Short mmCIF file of C-alpha atoms in Angstrom, two decimals:
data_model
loop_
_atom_site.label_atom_id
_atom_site.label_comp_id
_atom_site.label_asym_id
_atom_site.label_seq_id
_atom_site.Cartn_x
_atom_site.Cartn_y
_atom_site.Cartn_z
CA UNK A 326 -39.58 -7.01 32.93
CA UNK A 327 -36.00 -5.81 34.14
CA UNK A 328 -34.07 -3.94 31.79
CA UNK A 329 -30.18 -4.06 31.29
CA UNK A 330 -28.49 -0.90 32.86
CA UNK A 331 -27.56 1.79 30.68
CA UNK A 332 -24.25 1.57 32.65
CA UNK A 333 -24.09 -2.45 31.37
CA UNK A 334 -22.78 -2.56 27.73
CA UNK A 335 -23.20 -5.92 25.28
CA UNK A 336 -20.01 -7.16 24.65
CA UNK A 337 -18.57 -5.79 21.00
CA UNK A 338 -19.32 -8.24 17.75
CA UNK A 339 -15.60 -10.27 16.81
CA UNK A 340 -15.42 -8.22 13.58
CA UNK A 341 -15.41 -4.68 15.68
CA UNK A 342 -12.90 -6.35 17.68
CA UNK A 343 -11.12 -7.19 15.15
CA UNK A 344 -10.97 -3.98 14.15
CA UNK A 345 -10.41 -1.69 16.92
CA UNK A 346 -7.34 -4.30 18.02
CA UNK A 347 -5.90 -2.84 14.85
CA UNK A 348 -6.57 0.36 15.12
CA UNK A 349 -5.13 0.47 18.83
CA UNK A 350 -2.24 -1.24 17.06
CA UNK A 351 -1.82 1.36 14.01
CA UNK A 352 -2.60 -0.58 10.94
CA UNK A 353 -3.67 1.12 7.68
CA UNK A 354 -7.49 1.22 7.36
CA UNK A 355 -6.69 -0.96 3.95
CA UNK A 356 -5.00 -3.74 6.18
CA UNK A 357 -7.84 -3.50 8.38
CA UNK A 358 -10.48 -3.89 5.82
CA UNK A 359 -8.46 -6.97 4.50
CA UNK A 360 -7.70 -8.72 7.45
CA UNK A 361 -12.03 -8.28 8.36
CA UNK A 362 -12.96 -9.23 5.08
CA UNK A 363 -10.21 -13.06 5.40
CA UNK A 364 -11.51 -13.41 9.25
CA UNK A 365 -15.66 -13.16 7.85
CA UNK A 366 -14.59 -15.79 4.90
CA UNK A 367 -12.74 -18.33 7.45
CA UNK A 368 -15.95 -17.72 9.67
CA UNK A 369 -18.51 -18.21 6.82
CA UNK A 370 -16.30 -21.40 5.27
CA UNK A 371 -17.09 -23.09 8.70
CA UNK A 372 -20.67 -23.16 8.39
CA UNK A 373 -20.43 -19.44 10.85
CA UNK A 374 -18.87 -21.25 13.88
CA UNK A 375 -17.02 -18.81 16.24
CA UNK A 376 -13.25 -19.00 15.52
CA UNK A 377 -12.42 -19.62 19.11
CA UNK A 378 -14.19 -23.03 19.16
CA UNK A 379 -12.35 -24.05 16.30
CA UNK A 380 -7.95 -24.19 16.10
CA UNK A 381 -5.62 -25.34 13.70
CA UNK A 382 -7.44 -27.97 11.87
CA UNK A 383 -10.04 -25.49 10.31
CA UNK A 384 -7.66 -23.24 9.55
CA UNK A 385 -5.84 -25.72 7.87
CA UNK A 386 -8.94 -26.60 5.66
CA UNK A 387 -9.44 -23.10 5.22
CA UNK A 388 -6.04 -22.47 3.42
CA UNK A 389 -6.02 -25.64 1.43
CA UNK A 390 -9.38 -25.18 0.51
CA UNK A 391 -7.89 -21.21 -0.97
CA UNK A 392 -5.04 -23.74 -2.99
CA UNK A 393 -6.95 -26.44 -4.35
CA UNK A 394 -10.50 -24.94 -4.91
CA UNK A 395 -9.96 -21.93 -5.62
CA UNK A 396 -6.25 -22.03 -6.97
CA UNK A 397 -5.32 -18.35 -5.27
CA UNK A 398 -1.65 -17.11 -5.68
CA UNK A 399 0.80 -17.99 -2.76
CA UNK A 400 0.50 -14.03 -1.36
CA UNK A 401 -3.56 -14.04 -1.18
CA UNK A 402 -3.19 -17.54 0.81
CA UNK A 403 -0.69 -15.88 2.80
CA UNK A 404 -2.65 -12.61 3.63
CA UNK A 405 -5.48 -14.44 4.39
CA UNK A 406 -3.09 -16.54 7.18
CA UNK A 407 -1.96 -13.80 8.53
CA UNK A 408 -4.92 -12.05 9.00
CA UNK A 409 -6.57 -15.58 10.86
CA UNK A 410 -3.39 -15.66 12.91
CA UNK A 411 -3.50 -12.24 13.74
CA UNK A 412 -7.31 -13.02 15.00
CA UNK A 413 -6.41 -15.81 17.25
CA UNK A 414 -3.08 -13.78 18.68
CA UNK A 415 -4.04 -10.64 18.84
CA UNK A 416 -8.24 -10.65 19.85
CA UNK A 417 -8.61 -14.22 21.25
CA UNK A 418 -5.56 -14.53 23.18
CA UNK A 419 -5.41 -18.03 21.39
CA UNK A 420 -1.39 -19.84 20.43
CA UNK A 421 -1.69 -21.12 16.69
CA UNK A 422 1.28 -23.40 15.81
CA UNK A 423 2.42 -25.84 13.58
CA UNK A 424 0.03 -24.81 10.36
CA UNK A 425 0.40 -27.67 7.61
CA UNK A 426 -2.05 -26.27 4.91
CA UNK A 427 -1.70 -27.29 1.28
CA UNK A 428 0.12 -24.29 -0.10
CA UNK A 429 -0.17 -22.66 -3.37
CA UNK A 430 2.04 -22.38 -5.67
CA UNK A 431 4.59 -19.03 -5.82
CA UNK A 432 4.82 -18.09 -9.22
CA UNK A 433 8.23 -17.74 -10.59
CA UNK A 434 7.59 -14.77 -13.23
CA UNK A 435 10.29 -12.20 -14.20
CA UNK A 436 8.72 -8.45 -13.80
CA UNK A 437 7.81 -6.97 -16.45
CA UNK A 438 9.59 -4.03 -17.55
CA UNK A 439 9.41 -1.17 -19.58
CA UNK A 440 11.75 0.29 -21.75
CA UNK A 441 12.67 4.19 -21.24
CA UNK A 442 11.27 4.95 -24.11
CA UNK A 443 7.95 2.95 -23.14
CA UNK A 444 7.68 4.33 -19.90
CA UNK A 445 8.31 8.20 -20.94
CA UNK A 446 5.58 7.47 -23.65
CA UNK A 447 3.04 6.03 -21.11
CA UNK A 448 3.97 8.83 -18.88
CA UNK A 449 3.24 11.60 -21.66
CA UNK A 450 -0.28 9.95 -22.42
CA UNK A 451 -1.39 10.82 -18.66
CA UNK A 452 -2.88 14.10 -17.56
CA UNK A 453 -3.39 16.03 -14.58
CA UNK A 454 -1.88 15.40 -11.19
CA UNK A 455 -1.75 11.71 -12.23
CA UNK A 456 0.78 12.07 -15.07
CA UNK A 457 2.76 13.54 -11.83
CA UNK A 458 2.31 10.05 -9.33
CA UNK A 459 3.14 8.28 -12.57
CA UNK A 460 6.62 10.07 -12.72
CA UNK A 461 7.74 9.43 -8.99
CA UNK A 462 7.04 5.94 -9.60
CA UNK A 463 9.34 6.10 -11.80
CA UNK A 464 11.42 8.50 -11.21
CA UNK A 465 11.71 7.82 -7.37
CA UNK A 466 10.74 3.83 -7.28
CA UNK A 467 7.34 4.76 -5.09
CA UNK A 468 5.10 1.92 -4.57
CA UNK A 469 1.90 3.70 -5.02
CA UNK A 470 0.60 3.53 -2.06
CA UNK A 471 3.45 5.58 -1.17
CA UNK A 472 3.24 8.01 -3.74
CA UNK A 473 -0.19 8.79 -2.81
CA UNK A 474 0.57 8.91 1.32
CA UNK A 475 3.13 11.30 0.81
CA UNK A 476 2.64 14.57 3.04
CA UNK A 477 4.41 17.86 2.46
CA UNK A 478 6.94 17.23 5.35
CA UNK A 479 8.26 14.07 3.56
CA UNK A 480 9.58 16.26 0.32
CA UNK A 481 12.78 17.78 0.49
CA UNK A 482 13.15 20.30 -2.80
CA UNK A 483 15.98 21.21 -1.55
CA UNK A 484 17.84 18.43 -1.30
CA UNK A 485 15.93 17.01 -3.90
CA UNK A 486 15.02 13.82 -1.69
CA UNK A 487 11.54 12.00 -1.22
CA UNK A 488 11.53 10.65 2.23
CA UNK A 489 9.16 7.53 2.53
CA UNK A 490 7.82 6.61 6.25
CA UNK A 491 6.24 3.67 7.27
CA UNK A 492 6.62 2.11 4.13
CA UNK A 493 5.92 -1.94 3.62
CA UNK A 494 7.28 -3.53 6.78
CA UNK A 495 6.63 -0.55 8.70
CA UNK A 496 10.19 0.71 7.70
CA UNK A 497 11.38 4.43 6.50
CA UNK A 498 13.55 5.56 3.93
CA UNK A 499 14.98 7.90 1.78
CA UNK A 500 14.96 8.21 -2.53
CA UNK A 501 15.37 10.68 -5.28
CA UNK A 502 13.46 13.37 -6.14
CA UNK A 503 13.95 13.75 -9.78
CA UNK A 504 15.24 17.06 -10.98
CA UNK A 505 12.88 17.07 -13.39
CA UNK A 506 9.90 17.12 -12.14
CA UNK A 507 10.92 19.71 -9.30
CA UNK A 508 9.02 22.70 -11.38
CA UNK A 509 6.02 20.82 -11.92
CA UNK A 510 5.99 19.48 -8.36
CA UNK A 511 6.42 23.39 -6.60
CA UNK A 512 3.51 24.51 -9.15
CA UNK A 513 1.34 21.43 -8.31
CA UNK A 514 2.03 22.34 -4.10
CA UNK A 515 0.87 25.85 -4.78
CA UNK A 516 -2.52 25.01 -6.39
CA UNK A 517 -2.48 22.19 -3.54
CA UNK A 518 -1.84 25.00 -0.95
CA UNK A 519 -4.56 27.33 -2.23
CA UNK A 520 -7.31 24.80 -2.13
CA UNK A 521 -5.74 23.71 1.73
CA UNK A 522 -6.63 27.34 2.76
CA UNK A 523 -9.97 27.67 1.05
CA UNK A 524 -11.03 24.07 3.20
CA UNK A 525 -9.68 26.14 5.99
CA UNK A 526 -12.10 28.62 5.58
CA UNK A 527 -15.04 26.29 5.11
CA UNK A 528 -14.32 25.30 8.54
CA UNK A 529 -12.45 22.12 7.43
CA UNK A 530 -9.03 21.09 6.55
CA UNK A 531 -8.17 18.60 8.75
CA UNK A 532 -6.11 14.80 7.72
CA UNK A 533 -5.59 12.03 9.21
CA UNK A 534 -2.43 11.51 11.43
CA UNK A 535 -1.09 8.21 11.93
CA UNK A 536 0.02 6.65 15.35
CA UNK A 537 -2.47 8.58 17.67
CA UNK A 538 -0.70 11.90 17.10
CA UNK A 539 -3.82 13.83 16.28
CA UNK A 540 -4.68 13.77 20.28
CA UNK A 541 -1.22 14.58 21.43
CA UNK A 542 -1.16 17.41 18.80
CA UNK A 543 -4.91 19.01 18.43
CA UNK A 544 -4.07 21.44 15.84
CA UNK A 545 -1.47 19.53 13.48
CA UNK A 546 -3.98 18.10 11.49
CA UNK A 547 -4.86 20.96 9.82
CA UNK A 548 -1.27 22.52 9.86
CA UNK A 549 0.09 22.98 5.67
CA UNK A 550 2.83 20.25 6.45
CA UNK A 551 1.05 17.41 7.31
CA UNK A 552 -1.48 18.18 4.24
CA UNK A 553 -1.38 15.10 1.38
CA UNK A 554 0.80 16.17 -1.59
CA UNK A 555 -1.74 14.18 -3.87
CA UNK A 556 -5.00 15.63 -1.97
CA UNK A 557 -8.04 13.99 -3.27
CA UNK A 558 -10.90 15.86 -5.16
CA UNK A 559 -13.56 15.82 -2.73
CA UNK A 560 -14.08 16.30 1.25
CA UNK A 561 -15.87 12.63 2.47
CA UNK A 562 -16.14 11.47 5.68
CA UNK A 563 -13.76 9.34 7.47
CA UNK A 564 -14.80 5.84 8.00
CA UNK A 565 -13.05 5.67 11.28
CA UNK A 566 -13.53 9.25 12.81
CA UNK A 567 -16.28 10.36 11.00
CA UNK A 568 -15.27 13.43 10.37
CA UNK A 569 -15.32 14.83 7.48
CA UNK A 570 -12.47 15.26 5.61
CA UNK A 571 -9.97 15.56 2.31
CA UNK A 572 -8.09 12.35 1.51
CA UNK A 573 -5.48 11.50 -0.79
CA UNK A 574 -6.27 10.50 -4.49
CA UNK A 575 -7.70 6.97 -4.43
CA UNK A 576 -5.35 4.12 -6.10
CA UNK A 577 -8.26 3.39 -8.79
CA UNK A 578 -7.77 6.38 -10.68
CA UNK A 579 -3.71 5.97 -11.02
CA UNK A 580 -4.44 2.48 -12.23
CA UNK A 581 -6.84 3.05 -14.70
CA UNK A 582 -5.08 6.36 -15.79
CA UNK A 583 -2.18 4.49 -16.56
CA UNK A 584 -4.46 0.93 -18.20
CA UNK A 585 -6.29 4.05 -20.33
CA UNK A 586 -2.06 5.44 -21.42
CA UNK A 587 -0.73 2.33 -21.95
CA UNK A 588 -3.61 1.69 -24.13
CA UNK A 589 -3.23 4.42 -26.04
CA UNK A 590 0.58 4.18 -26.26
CA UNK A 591 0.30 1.00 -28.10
CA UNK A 592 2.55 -0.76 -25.38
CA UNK A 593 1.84 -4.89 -25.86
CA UNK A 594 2.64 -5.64 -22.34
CA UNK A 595 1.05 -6.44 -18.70
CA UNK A 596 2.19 -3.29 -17.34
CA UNK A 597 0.37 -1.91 -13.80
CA UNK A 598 1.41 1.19 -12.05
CA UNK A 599 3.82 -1.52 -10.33
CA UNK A 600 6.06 -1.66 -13.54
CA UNK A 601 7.14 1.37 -13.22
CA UNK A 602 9.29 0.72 -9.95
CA UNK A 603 10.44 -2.64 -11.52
CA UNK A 604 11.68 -0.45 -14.60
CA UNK A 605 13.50 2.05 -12.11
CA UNK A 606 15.37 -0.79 -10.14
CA UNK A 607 16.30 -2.55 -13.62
CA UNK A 608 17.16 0.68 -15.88
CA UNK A 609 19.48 1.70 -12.56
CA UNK A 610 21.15 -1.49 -12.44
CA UNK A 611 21.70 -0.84 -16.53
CA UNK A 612 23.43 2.51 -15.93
CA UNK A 613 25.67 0.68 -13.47
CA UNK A 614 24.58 1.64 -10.12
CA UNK A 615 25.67 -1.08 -6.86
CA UNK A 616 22.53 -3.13 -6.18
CA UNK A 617 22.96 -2.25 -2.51
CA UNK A 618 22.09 1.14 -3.22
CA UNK A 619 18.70 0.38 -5.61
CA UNK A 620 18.01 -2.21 -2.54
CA UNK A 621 17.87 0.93 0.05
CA UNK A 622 16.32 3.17 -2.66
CA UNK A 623 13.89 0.56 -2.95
CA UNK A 624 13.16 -0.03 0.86
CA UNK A 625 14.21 -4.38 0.48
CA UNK A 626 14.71 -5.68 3.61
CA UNK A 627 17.17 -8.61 1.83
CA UNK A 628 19.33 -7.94 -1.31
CA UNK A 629 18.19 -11.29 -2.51
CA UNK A 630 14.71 -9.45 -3.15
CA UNK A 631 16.31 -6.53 -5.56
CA UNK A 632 18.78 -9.25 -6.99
CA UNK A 633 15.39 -10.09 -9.25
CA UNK A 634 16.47 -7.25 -11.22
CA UNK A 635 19.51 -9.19 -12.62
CA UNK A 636 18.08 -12.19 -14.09
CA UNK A 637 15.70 -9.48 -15.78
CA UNK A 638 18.79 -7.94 -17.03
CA UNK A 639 20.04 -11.42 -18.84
CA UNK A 640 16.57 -12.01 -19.96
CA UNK A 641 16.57 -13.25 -23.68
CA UNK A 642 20.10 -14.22 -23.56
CA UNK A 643 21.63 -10.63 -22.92
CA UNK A 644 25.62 -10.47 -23.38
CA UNK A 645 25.61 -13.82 -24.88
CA UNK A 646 25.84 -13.94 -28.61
CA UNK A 647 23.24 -16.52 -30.56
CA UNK A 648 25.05 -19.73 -32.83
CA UNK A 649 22.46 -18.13 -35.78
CA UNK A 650 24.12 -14.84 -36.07
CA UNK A 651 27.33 -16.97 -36.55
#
C-alpha cells in the first residue's frame, strides 16, 4: 500500500488556521484564544458543519440564538461576530454582508465609582506588587491589561510619564505616572532587575516581543528594557513558542486581590479592577480638568465615550437642590 510522501503535508485543521492567520496578523494570544473558542461554538451550534458551506443565514441563527437563548450582553454577541467574520474574511476568503441577527440588548448602566477615600482604602488592603498595579489603575487610568503589559522602556521616571502601546484599538498613548508611587516603583524595578539577571544565569530570560521583532532582533528579548515591569512568579512555557519563559502577572490574581480588599474594606459596591479607571476619569473631571484631556489620558477614540463621566458626575441629583430640604 502506497504511502503519502514525507514531502506531502495534510492540509492544517480550520482552528490552527484560525490561529496562525492571527498570529501572522499580530493579535494578542487572549484575542486568539477568544476568537477559537466563538469560531468552535458557531461550528458546534450547526450540528459541526464546516463554516464555509454555510453563510449568513447560520450566522444569523447563531447570534440570535446568543440574544434570545442565552440572553448574553450586547459586547459578548459582538465578540463572538467579530471573531465569525474575521473567520470567513480573513481564513476562508469568504464576503459576509448584510448580518440581520436579533441583537441583545446594550445595557445603559452608569460606572460605578469609588470615592477617594474608597479607593485609597481598597488600595491599602492590597499587598505585594499587586497593591502597586492597583495604584496605576488609579493613579494612571491603566486598563489592566495594560498595567500588566507594561515593559521597562514604556516608564519614563523622569518625566514621570507611563507610555501605553498598542493599547485597545491598537492605538498608543501617553498618561501620568503618579509622583507618588515613583519610590515604590524604582524599589519594585530593582528587585525586578535582580531576579532578570539571576534567569539570565539559569540560561533563561527571554519575553515575548510583539510584531515579529524577536527575529529581526535575536538578542532583545532578553535585553533589561524589554523585561515586564509586573514579571510573573514563575518561568512556564510559551504556548506559542514553546519556550520557556517568565510572563507577566496573570489578570486573576489582580482581580481577586482587589474582590479579597474590597471585601475587607467594607466597600458595598460592584467594584472590579475596572472601577478604578472609571474613578480616575470621574474624580479628574471633579477637580476640573477639560474632558479632552481625560479622553487622551484615557486612550477614547470619541469624546462621546469619556463624556459618560458627566452624567456620573450629576448622578443623584448633584448641583440641584431637593424641594424636602426646603
Amino acid at each position: 500500500m502506497a504511502q503519502d510522501s514525507p514531502l506531502q503535508k495534510k492540509p492544517a485543521k480550520l482552528l490552527d488556521q484560525v490561529r496562525e492567520v492571527m498570529r501572522l496578523n499580530h493579535y494578542a494570544y487572549r484575542t486568539e484564544e477568544t476568537y477559537v473558542q466563538w469560531i468552535r461554538r458557531y461550528i458546534l451550534f450547526h450540528d459541526k458543519r464546516h463554516p464555509k458551506d454555510m453563510g449568513r443565514s447560520e450566522i444569523e441563527a447563531f447570534l440570535t440564538d446568543l440574544a434570545v437563548n442565552q440572553q448574553v450582553a450586547a459586547s459578548t454577541q459582538n465578540q463572538a461576530l467579530n471573531a465569525i467574520l474575521f473567520l470567513y474574511h480573513k481564513v476562508l476568503g469568504i464576503e459576509i454582508a448584510g448580518i440581520n441577527a436579533v441583537r441583545a440588548n446594550q445595557p445603559r448602566n452608569l460606572p460605578v465609582v469609588l470615592t477617594k477615600a474608597e479607593a485609597l482604602a481598597i488600595i491599602q488592603t492590597i499587598g505585594g506588587p499587586h497593591q502597586l498595579v492597583v495604584k496605576l489603575l488609579y493613579g494612571s487610568g491603566l486598563r489592566l491589561s495594560e498595567a500588566l503589559r507594561l515593559r521597562i522602556k514604556d516608564l519614563d521616571l523622569a518625566q514621570q510619564q507611563v507610555i501605553v502601546r498598542d493599547g485597545k484599538g491598537s492605538k498608543n498613548r501617553i498618561t501620568m505616572l503618579p509622583a507618588s508611587v515613583l519610590t515604590e516603583l524604582q524599589d519594585h524595578l530593582v528587585g525586578v532587575r535582580r531576579q532578570h539577571q539571576q534567569d539570565l544565569g539559569r540560561g533563561f530570560g527571554s519575553v515575548y516581543l510583539p510584531f515579529a521583532l524577536e527575529r529581526k532582533y535575536l538578542n532583545a528579548n532578553r535585553d533589561w528594557i524589554w523585561q515586564y515591569v509586573f514579571p510573573a512568579g514563575r518561568i512556564v512555557k510559551d504556548p506559542r513558542s514553546g519556550e520557556m519563559r517568565r510572563h507577566h502577572l496573570h489578570e486573576s490574581g489582580i482581580q481577586k486581590a482587589v474582590k479579597q480588599a474590597v471585601r475587607q474594606a467594607g466597600i458595598a459596591k460592584k467594584v472590579g479592577c475596572h472601577t478604578f479607571r472609571h474613578s480616575f476619569a470621574t474624580h479628574l473631571l471633579e477637580s476640573g480638568y477639560d474632558i479632552r484631556i481625560i479622553q487622551e489620558l484615557l486612550g477614547h477614540k470619541d469624546v462621546k465615550t469619556t463624556m459618560i463621566y458627566t452624567h456620573v458626575l450629576n448622578r443623584g441629583g448633584r448641583g440641584v437642590r431637593s424641594p424636602l430640604d426646603g
